[in-house]
Amino acid sequence: MIKKIPRPAIAKFFKRYYTLYKKIWQTRQEANPSKKANQAKLSLYKTLNLRPPRLKEAASSCKLKSIV
């Protein structure tokens, strides 16, 4: 029989990993400002419904597969 895991334990586990992930994400964003700028540029193109140059390359670098 499977023993039920108490909810506070699950919450604690997720909270710990979420904060850790968030820290890693922030440091990655700070370390790579060009990627952030590229992402902003892509979102601008997307809102204006334009096709940016080298779209596939830009999308793959920013993980925006939805517009390709």
mmCIF file of C-alpha atoms in Angstrom:
data_model
loop_
_atom_site.group_PDB
_atom_site.id
_atom_site.type_symbol
_atom_site.label_atom_id
_atom_site.label_comp_id
_atom_site.label_asym_id
_atom_site.label_seq_id
_atom_site.Cartn_x
_atom_site.Cartn_y
_atom_site.Cartn_z
ATOM 1 C CA MET A 1 0.000 0.000 0.000
ATOM 2 C CA ILE A 2 1.218 3.484 -0.869
ATOM 3 C CA LYS A 3 1.801 5.759 2.086
ATOM 4 C CA LYS A 4 0.321 9.239 1.676
ATOM 5 C CA ILE A 5 2.848 12.072 1.727
ATOM 6 C CA PRO A 6 1.814 14.925 4.025
ATOM 7 C CA ARG A 7 0.961 18.122 2.169
ATOM 8 C CA PRO A 8 3.326 20.456 4.044
ATOM 9 C CA ALA A 9 6.219 18.247 2.949
ATOM 10 C CA ILE A 10 5.188 18.580 -0.701
ATOM 11 C CA ALA A 11 4.800 22.347 -0.356
ATOM 12 C CA LYS A 12 8.203 22.635 1.311
ATOM 13 C CA PHE A 13 9.814 20.584 -1.455
ATOM 14 C CA PHE A 14 8.285 22.671 -4.250
ATOM 15 C CA LYS A 15 9.058 25.958 -2.521
ATOM 16 C CA ARG A 16 12.711 25.001 -2.097
ATOM 17 C CA TYR A 17 13.119 24.004 -5.732
ATOM 18 C CA TYR A 18 11.142 26.982 -7.025
ATOM 19 C CA THR A 19 13.358 29.473 -5.177
ATOM 20 C CA LEU A 20 16.464 27.638 -6.362
ATOM 21 C CA TYR A 21 15.229 27.672 -9.963
ATOM 22 C CA LYS A 22 14.322 31.353 -9.707
ATOM 23 C CA LYS A 23 17.828 32.222 -8.461
ATOM 24 C CA ILE A 24 19.444 30.290 -11.309
ATOM 25 C CA TRP A 25 17.131 31.964 -13.829
ATOM 26 C CA GLN A 26 17.915 35.464 -12.508
ATOM 27 C CA THR A 27 21.663 34.899 -12.624
ATOM 28 C CA ARG A 28 21.362 33.559 -16.170
ATOM 29 C CA GLN A 29 19.381 36.630 -17.226
ATOM 30 C CA GLU A 30 21.927 38.987 -15.656
ATOM 31 C CA ALA A 31 24.817 37.093 -17.213
ATOM 32 C CA ASN A 32 23.308 37.264 -20.693
ATOM 33 C CA PRO A 33 21.844 40.736 -21.386
ATOM 34 C CA SER A 34 22.050 40.297 -25.161
ATOM 35 C CA LYS A 35 19.585 37.417 -24.956
ATOM 36 C CA LYS A 36 17.209 39.617 -22.964
ATOM 37 C CA ALA A 37 17.467 42.359 -25.586
ATOM 38 C CA ASN A 38 16.893 39.818 -28.340
ATOM 39 C CA GLN A 39 13.808 38.549 -26.547
ATOM 40 C CA ALA A 40 12.448 42.085 -26.170
ATOM 41 C CA LYS A 41 13.051 42.701 -29.858
ATOM 42 C CA LEU A 42 11.245 39.508 -30.791
ATOM 43 C CA SER A 43 8.248 40.356 -28.619
ATOM 44 C CA LEU A 44 8.098 43.777 -30.280
ATOM 45 C CA TYR A 45 8.064 42.144 -33.708
ATOM 46 C CA LYS A 46 5.382 39.778 -32.509
ATOM 47 C CA THR A 47 3.127 42.575 -31.236
ATOM 48 C CA LEU A 48 3.516 44.511 -34.486
ATOM 49 C CA ASN A 49 2.898 41.334 -36.526
ATOM 50 C CA LEU A 50 6.143 41.738 -38.446
ATOM 51 C CA ARG A 51 8.534 39.000 -39.440
ATOM 52 C CA PRO A 52 11.956 39.678 -37.956
ATOM 53 C CA PRO A 53 15.062 38.862 -39.966
ATOM 54 C CA ARG A 54 16.516 35.406 -39.316
ATOM 55 C CA LEU A 55 13.356 34.449 -37.463
ATOM 56 C CA LYS A 56 14.151 30.784 -36.888
ATOM 57 C CA GLU A 57 17.595 31.520 -35.479
ATOM 58 C CA ALA A 58 16.237 34.202 -33.149
ATOM 59 C CA ALA A 59 13.346 32.034 -32.048
ATOM 60 C CA SER A 60 15.556 29.073 -31.272
ATOM 61 C CA SER A 61 17.851 31.237 -29.168
ATOM 62 C CA CYS A 62 14.895 32.642 -27.232
ATOM 63 C CA LYS A 63 12.839 29.445 -27.118
ATOM 64 C CA LEU A 64 9.871 31.134 -28.806
ATOM 65 C CA LYS A 65 8.820 28.259 -31.020
ATOM 66 C CA SER A 66 5.240 29.503 -31.296
ATOM 67 C CA ILE A 67 5.979 32.135 -33.949
ATOM 68 C CA VAL A 68 8.040 29.933 -36.247
#
